JSON list of C-alpha atoms in Angstrom, two decimals:
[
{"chain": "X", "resi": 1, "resn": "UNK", "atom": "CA", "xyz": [-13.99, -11.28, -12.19]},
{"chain": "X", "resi": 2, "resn": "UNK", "atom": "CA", "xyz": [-10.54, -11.53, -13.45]},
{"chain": "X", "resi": 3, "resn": "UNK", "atom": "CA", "xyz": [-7.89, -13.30, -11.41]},
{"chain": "X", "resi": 4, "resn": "UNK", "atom": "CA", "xyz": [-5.50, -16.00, -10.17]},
{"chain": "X", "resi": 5, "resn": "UNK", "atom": "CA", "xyz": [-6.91, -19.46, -9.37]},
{"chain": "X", "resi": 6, "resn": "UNK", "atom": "CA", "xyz": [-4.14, -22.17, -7.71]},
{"chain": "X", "resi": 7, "resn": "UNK", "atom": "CA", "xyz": [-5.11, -25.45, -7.16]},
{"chain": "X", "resi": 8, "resn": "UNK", "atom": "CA", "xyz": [-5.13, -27.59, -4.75]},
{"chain": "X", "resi": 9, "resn": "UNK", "atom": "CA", "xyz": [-5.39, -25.13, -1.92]},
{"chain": "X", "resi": 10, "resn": "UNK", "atom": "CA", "xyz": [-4.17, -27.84, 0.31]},
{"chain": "X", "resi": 11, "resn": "UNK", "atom": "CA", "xyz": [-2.00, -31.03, -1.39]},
{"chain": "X", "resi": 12, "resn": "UNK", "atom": "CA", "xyz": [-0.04, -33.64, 0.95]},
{"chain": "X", "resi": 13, "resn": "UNK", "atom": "CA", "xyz": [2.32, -36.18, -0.31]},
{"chain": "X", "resi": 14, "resn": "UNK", "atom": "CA", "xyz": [4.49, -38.61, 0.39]},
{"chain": "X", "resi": 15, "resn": "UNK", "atom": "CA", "xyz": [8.40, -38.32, 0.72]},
{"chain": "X", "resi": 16, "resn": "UNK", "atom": "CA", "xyz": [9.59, -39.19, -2.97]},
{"chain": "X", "resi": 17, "resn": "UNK", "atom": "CA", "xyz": [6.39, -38.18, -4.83]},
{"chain": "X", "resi": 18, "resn": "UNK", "atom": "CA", "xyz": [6.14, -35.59, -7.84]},
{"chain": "X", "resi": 19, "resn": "UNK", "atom": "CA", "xyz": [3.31, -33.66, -7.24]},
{"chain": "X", "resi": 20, "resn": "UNK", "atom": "CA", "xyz": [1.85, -30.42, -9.96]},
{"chain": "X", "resi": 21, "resn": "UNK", "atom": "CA", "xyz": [0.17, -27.41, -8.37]},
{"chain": "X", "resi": 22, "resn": "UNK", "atom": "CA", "xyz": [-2.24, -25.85, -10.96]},
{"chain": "X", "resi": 23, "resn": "UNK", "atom": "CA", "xyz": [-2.13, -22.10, -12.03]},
{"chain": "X", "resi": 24, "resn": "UNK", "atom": "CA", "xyz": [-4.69, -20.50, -14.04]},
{"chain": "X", "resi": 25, "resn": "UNK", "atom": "CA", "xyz": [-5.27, -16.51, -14.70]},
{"chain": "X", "resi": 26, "resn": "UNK", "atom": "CA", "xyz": [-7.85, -14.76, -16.73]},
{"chain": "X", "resi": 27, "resn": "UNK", "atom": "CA", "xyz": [-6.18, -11.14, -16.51]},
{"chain": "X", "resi": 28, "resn": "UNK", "atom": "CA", "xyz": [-4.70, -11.77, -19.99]},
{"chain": "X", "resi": 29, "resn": "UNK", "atom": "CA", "xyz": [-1.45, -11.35, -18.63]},
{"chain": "X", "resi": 30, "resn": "UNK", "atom": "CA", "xyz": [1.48, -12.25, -20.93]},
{"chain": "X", "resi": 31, "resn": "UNK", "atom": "CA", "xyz": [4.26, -12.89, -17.66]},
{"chain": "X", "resi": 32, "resn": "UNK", "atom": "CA", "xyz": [3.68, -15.43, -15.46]},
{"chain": "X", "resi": 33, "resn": "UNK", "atom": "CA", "xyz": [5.46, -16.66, -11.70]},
{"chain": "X", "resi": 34, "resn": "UNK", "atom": "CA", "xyz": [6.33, -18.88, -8.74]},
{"chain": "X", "resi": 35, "resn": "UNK", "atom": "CA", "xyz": [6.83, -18.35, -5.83]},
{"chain": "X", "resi": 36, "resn": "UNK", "atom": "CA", "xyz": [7.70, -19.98, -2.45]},
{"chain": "X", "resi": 37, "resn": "UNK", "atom": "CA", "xyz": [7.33, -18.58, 0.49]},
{"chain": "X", "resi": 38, "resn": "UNK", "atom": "CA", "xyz": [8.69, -20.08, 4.04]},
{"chain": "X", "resi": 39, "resn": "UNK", "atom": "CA", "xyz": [8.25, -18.53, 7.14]},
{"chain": "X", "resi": 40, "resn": "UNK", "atom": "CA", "xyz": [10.38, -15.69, 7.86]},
{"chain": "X", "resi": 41, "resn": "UNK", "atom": "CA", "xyz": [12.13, -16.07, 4.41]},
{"chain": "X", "resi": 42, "resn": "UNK", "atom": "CA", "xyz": [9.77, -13.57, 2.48]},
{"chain": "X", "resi": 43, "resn": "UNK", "atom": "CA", "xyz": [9.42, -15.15, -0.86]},
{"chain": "X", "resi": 44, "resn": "UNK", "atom": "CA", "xyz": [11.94, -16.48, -3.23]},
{"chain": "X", "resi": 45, "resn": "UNK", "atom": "CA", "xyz": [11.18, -16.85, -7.19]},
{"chain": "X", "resi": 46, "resn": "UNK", "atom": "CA", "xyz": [11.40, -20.48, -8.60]},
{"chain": "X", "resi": 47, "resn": "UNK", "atom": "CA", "xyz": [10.78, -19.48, -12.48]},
{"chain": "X", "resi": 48, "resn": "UNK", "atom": "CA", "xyz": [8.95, -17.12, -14.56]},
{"chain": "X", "resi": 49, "resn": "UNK", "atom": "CA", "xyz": [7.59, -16.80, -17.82]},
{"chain": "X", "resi": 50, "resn": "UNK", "atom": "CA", "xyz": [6.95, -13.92, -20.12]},
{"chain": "X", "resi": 51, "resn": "UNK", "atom": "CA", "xyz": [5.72, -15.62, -23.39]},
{"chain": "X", "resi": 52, "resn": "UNK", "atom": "CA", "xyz": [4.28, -19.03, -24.05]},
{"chain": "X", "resi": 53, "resn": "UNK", "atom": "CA", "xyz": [7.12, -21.88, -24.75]},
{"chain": "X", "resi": 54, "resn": "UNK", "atom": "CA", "xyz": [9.44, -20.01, -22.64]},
{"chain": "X", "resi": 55, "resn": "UNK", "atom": "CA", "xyz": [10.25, -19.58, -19.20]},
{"chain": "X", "resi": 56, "resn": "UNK", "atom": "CA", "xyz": [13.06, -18.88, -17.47]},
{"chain": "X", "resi": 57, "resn": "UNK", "atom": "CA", "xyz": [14.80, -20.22, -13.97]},
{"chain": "X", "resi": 58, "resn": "UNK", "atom": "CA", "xyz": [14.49, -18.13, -10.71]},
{"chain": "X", "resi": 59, "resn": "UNK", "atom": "CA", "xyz": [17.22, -18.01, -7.66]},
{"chain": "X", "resi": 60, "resn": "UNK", "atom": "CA", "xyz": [15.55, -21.51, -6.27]},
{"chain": "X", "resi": 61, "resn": "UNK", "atom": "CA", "xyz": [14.93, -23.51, -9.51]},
{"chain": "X", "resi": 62, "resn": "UNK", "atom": "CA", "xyz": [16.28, -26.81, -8.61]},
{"chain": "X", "resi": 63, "resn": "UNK", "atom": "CA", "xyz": [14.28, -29.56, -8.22]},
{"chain": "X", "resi": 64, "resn": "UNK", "atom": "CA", "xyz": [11.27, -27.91, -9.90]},
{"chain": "X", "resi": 65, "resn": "UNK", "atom": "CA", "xyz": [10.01, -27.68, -13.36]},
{"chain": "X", "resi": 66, "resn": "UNK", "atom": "CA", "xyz": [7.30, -25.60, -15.13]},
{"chain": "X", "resi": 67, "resn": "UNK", "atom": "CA", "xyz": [5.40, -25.63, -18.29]},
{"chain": "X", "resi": 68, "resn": "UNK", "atom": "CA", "xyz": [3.68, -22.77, -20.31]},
{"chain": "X", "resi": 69, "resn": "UNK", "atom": "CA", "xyz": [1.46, -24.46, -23.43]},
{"chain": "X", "resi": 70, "resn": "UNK", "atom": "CA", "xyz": [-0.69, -21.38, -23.16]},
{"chain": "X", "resi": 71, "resn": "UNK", "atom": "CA", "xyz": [-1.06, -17.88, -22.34]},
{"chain": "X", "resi": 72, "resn": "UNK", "atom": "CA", "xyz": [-3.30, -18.95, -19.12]},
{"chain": "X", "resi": 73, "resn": "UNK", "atom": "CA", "xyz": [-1.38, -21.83, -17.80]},
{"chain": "X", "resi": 74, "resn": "UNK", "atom": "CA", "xyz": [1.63, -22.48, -15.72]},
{"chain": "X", "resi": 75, "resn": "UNK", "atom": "CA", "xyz": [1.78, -25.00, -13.32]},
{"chain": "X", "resi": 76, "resn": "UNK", "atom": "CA", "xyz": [4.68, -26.12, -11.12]},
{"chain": "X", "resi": 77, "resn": "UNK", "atom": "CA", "xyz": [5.69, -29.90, -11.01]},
{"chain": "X", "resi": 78, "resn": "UNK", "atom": "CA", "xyz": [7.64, -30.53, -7.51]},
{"chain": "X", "resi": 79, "resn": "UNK", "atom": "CA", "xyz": [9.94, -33.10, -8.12]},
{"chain": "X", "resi": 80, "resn": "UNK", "atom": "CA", "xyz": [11.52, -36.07, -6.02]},
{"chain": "X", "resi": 81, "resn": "UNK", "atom": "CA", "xyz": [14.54, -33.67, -6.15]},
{"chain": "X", "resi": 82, "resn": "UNK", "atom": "CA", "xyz": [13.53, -31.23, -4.52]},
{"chain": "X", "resi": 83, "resn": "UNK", "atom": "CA", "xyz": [15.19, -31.30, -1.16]},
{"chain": "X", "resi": 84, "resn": "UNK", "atom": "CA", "xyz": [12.57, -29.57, 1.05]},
{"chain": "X", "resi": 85, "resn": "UNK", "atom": "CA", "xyz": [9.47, -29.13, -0.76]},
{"chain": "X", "resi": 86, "resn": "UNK", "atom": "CA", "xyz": [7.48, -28.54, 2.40]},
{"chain": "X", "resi": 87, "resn": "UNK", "atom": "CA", "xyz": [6.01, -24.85, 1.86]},
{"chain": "X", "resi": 88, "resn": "UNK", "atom": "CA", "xyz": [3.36, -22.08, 1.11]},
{"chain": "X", "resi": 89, "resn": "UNK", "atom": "CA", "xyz": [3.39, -21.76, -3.66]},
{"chain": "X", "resi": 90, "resn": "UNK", "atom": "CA", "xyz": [2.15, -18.47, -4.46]},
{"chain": "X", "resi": 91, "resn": "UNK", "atom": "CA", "xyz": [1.59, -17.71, -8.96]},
{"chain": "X", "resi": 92, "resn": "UNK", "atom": "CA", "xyz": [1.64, -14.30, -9.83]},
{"chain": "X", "resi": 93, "resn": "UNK", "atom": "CA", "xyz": [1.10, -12.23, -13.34]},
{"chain": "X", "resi": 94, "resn": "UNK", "atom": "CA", "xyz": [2.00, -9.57, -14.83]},
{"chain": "X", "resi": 95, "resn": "UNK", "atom": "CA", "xyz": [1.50, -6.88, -18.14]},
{"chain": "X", "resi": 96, "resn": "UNK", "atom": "CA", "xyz": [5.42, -7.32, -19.73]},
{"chain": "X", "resi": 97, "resn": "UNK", "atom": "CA", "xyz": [6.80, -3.95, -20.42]},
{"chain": "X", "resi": 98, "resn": "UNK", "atom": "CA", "xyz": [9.35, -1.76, -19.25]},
{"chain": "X", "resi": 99, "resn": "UNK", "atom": "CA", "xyz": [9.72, -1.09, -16.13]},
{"chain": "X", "resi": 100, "resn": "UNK", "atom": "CA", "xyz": [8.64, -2.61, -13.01]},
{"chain": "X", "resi": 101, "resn": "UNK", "atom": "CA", "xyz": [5.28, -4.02, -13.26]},
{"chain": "X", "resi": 102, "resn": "UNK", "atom": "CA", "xyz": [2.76, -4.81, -10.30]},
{"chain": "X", "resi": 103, "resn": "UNK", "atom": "CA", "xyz": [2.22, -8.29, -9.60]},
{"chain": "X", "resi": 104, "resn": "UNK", "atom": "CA", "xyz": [-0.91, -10.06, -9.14]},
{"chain": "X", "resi": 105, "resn": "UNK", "atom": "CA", "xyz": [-1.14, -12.95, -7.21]},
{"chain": "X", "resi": 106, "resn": "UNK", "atom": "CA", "xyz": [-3.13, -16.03, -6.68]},
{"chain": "X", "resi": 107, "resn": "UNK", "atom": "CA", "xyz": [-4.20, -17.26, -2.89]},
{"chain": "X", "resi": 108, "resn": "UNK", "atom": "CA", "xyz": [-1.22, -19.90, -2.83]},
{"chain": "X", "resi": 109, "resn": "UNK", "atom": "CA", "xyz": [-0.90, -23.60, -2.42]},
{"chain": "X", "resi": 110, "resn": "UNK", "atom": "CA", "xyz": [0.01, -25.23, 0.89]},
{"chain": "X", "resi": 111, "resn": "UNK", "atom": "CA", "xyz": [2.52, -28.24, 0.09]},
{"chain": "X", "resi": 112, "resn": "UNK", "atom": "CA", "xyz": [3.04, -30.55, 2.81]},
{"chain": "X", "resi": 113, "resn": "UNK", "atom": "CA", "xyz": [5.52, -33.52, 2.22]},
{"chain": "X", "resi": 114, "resn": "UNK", "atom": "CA", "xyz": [4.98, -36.40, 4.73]},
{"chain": "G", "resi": 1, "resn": "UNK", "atom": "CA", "xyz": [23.82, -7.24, -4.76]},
{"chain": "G", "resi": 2, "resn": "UNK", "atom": "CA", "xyz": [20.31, -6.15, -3.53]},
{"chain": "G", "resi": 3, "resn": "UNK", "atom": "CA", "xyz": [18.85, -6.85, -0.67]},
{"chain": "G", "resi": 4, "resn": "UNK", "atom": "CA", "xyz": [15.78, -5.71, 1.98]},
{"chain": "G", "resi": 5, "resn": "UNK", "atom": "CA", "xyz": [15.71, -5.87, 5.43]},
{"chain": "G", "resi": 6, "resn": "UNK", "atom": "CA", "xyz": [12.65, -5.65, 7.57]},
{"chain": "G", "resi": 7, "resn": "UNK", "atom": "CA", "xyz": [14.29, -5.85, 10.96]},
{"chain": "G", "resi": 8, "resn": "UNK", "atom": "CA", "xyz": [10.80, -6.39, 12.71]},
{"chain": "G", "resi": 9, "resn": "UNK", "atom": "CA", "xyz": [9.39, -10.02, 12.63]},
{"chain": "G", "resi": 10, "resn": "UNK", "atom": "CA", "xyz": [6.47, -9.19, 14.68]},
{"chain": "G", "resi": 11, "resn": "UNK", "atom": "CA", "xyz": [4.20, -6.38, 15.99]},
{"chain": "G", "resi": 12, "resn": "UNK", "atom": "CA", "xyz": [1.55, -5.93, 18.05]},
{"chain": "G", "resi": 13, "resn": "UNK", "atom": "CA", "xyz": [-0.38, -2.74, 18.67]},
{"chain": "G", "resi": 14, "resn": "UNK", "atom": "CA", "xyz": [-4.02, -1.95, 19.93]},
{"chain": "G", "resi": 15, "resn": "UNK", "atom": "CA", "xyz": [-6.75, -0.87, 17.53]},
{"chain": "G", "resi": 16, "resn": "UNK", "atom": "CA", "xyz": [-6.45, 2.60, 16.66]},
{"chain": "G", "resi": 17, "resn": "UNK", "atom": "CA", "xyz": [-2.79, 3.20, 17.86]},
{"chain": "G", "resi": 18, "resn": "UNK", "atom": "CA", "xyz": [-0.34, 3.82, 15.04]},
{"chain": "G", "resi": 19, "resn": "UNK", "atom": "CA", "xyz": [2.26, 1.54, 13.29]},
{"chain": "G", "resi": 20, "resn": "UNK", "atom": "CA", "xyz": [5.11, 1.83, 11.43]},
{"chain": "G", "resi": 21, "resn": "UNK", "atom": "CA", "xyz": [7.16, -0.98, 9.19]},
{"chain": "G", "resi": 22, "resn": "UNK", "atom": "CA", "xyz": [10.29, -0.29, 8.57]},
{"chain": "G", "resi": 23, "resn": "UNK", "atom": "CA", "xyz": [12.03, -1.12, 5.13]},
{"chain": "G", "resi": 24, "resn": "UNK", "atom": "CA", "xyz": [15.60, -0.63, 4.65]},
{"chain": "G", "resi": 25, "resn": "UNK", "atom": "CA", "xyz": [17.29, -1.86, 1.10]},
{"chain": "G", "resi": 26, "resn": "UNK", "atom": "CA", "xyz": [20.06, -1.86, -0.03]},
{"chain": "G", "resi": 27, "resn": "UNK", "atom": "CA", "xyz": [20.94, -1.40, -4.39]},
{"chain": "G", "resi": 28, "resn": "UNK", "atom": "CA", "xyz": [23.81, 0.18, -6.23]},
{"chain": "G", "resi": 29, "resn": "UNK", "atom": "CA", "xyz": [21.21, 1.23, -8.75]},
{"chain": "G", "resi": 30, "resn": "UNK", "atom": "CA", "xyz": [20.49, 4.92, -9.19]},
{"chain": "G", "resi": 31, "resn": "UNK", "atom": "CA", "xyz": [16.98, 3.47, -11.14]},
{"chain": "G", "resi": 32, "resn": "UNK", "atom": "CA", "xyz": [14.82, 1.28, -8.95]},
{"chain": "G", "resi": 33, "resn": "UNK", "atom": "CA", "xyz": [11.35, 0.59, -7.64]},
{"chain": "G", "resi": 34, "resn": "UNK", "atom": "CA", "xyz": [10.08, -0.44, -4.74]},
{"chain": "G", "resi": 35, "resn": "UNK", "atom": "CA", "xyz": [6.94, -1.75, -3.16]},
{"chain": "G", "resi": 36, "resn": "UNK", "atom": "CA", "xyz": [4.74, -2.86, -0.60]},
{"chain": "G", "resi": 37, "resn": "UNK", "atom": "CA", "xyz": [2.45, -5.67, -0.07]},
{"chain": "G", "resi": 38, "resn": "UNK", "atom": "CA", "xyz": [0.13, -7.37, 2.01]},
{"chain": "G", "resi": 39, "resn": "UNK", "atom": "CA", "xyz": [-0.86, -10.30, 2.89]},
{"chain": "G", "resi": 40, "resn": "UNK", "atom": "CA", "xyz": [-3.83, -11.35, 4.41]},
{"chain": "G", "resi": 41, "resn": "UNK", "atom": "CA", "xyz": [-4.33, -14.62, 6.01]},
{"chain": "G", "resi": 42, "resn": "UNK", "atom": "CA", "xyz": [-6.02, -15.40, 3.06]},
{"chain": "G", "resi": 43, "resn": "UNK", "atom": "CA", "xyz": [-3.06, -16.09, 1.42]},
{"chain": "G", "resi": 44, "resn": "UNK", "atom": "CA", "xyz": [-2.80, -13.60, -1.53]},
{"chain": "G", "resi": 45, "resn": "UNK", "atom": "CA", "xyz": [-0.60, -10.85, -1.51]},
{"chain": "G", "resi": 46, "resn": "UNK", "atom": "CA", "xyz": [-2.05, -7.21, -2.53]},
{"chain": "G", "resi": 47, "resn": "UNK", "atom": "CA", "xyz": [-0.61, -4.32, -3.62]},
{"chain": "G", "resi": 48, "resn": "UNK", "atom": "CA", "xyz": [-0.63, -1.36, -1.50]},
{"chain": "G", "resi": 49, "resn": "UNK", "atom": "CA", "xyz": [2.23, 1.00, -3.37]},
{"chain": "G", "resi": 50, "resn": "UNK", "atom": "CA", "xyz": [4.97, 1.13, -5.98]},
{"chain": "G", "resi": 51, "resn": "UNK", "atom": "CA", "xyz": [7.65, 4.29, -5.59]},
{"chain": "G", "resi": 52, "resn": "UNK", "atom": "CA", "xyz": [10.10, 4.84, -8.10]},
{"chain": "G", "resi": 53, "resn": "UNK", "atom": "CA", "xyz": [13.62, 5.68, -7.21]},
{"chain": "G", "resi": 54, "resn": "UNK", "atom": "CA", "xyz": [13.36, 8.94, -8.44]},
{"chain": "G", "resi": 55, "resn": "UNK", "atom": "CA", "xyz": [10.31, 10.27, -6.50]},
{"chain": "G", "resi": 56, "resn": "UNK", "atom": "CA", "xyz": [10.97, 10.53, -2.92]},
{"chain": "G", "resi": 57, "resn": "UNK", "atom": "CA", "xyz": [7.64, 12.58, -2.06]},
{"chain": "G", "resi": 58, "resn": "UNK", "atom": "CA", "xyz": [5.82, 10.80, 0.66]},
{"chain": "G", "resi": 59, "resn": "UNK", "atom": "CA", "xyz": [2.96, 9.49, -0.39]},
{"chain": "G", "resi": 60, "resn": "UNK", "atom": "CA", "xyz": [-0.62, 9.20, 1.81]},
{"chain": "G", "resi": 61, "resn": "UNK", "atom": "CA", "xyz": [-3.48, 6.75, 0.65]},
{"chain": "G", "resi": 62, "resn": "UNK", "atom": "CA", "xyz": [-6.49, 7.05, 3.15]},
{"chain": "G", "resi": 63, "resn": "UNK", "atom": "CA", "xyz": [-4.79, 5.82, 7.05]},
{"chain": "G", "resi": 64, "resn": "UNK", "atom": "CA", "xyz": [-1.97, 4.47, 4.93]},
{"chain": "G", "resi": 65, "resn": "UNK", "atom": "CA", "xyz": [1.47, 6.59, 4.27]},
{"chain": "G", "resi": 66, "resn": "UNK", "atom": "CA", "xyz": [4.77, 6.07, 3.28]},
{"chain": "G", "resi": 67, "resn": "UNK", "atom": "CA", "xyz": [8.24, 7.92, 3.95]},
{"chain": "G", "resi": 68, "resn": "UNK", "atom": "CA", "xyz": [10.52, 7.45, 0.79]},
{"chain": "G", "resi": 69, "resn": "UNK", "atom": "CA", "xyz": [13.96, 8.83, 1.98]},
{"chain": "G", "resi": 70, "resn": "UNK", "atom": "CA", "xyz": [17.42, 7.54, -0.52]},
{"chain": "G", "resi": 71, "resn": "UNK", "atom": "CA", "xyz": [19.98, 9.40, 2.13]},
{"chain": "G", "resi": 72, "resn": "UNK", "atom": "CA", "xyz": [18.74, 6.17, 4.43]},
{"chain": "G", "resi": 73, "resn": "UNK", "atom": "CA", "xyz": [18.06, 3.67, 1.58]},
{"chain": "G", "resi": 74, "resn": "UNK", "atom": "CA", "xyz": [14.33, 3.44, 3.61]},
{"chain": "G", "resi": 75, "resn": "UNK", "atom": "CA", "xyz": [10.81, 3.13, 2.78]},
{"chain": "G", "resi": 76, "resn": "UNK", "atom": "CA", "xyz": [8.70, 3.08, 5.90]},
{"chain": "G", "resi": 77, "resn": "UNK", "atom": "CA", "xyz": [4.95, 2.04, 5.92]},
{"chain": "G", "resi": 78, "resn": "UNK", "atom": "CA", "xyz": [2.84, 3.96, 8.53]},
{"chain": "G", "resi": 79, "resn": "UNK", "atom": "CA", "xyz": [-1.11, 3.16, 9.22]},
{"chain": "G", "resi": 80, "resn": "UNK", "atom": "CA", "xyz": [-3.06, 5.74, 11.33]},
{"chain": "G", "resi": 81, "resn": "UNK", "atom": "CA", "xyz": [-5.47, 4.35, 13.68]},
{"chain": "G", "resi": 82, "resn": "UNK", "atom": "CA", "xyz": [-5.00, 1.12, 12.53]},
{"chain": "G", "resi": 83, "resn": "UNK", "atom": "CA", "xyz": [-7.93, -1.66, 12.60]},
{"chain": "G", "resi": 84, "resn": "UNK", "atom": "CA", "xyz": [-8.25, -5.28, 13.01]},
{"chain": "G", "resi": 85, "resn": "UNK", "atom": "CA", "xyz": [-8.19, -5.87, 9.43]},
{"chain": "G", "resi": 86, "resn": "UNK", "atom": "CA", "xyz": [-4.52, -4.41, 8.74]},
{"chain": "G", "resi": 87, "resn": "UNK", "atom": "CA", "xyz": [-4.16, -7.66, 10.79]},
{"chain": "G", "resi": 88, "resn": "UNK", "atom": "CA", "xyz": [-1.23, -9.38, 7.79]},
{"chain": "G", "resi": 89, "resn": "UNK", "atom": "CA", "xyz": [1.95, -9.71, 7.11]},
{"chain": "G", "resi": 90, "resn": "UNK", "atom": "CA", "xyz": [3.59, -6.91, 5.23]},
{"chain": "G", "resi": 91, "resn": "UNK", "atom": "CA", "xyz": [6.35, -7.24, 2.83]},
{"chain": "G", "resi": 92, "resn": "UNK", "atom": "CA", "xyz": [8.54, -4.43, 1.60]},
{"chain": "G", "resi": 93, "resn": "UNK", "atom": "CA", "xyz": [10.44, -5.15, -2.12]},
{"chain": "G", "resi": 94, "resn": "UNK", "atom": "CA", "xyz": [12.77, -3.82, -4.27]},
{"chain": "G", "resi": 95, "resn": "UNK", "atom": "CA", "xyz": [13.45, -4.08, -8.42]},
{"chain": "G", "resi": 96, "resn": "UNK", "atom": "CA", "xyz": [15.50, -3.04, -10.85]},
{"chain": "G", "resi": 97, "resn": "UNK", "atom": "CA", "xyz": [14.45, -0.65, -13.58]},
{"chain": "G", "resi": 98, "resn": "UNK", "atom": "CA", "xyz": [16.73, -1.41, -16.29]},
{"chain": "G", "resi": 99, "resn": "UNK", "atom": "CA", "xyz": [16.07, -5.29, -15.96]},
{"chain": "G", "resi": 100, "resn": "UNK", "atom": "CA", "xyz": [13.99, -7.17, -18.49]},
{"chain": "G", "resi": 101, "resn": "UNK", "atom": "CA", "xyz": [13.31, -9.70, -15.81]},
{"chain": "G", "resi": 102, "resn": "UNK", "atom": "CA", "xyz": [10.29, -7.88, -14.57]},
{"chain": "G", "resi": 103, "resn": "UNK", "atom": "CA", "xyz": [8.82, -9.90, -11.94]},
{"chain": "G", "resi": 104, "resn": "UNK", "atom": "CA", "xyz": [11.67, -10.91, -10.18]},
{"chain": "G", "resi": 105, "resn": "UNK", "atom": "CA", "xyz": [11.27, -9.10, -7.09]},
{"chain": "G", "resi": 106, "resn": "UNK", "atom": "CA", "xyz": [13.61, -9.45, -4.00]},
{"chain": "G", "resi": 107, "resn": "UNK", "atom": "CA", "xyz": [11.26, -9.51, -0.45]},
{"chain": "G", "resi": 108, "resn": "UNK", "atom": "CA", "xyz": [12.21, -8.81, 2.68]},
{"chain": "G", "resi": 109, "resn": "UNK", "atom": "CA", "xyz": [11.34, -11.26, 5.25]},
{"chain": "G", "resi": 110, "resn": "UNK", "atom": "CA", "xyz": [7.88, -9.37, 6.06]},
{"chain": "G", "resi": 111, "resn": "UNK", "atom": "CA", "xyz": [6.68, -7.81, 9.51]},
{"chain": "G", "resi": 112, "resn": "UNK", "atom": "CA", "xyz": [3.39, -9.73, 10.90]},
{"chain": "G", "resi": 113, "resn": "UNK", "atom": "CA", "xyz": [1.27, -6.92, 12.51]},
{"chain": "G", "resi": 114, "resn": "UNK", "atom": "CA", "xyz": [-1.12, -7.99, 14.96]},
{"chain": "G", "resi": 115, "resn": "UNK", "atom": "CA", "xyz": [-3.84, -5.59, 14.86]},
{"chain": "G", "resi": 116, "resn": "UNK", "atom": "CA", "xyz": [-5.68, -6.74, 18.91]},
{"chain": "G", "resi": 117, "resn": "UNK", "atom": "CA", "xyz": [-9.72, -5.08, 19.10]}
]
């Protein structure tokens, strides 16, 4: 079945480490995103991509950074700068055309920063 | 700037009463859509609908319906005789037509129904 898969589910780390949450789809979607979500906050884009080699920055960018080496691939390196990692990742693709296109999304990764 | 409010945090109803989740947003866009999702605690958010500014029929899926109306910038969510399972946060969200930035949706803060058998 096509789909979303995030990896780890579950990922703890200590205060100061880098850590890189794994997003893979198979829906042949060209636009991929992050997402964090905290509760009470809805969710709040980090970056996006709509072609491989290029993504762009969300509202929430700093102290992340993303690659996209291919079509299927975007995963999400938390960095030491990032003030308050603590919180729920959700990746999400997408068809790019005009107009507003429905996001699919994966099951999310739990982050928790000891 | 845009924005979406969903002024309830939490609600709890008994199986088979009816629900509604309000959605108010706010745009100085005449072209817009806007959707709903949900998300189980699974984790995963699902579709349910996407309305485009220009159609304000109401719309009626199965025990799901929505009420479209621009005079109050809302788009309420209504389940009939809800169930356990439409146990999830909903979230109500908003997007530009015109933008080339196609995913970059702006949430509101989601209602958590509590569906209790």
């Amino acid at each position: 079945d096509g789909g979303i898969t995030q990896s780890p589910k579950y990922l703890f780390r200590k205060e100061g480490q880098n850590v890189t949450l794994s997003c893979e789809q198979n829906l042949n979607h060209d636009a991929m995103y992050w997402y964090r979500q905290d509760p009470g906050q809805g969710l709040r884009l980090i970056y996006y991509s709509q072609i491989v080699n290029d993504f762009q920055k969300g509202d929430i960018a700093e102290g992340y950074s993303v690659s996209r080496e291919k079509k299927e691939s975007f995963p999400l390196t938390v960095t030491s700068a990032q003030k308050n990692p603590t919180a729920f990742y959700l990746c999400a693709s997408s068809i790019v055309r005009s107009g507003a296109n429905v996001l699919t999304f994966g099951a999310g990764s739990r982050l928790t920063v000891l | 700037a845009q924005k979406v409010t969903q002024a309830q945090t939490e609600i709890s109803v008994v199986e088979k009463e009816d629900v509604t989740l309000d959605c108010v947003y706010e745009t100085r866009d005449t072209t817009y859509y806007l959707f709903w999702y949900k998300q189980p605690p699974s984790g995963e958010l699902v579709f349910l609908i996407r309305r485009n500014s220009f159609d304000e029929q109401n719309e009626i899926s199965g025990r799901y319906s929505w009420n479209f109306q621009k005079s109050t910038s809302s788009f309420n969510f209504t389940i009939t005789a809800s169930q356990v399972v439409d146990s999830a946060v909903y979230f109500c969200a908003l997007i530009k037509l015109t933008s080339s930035n196609t995913g970059k949706l702006i949430f509101g803060q989601g209602t958590t129904l509590q569906v209790k058998p």
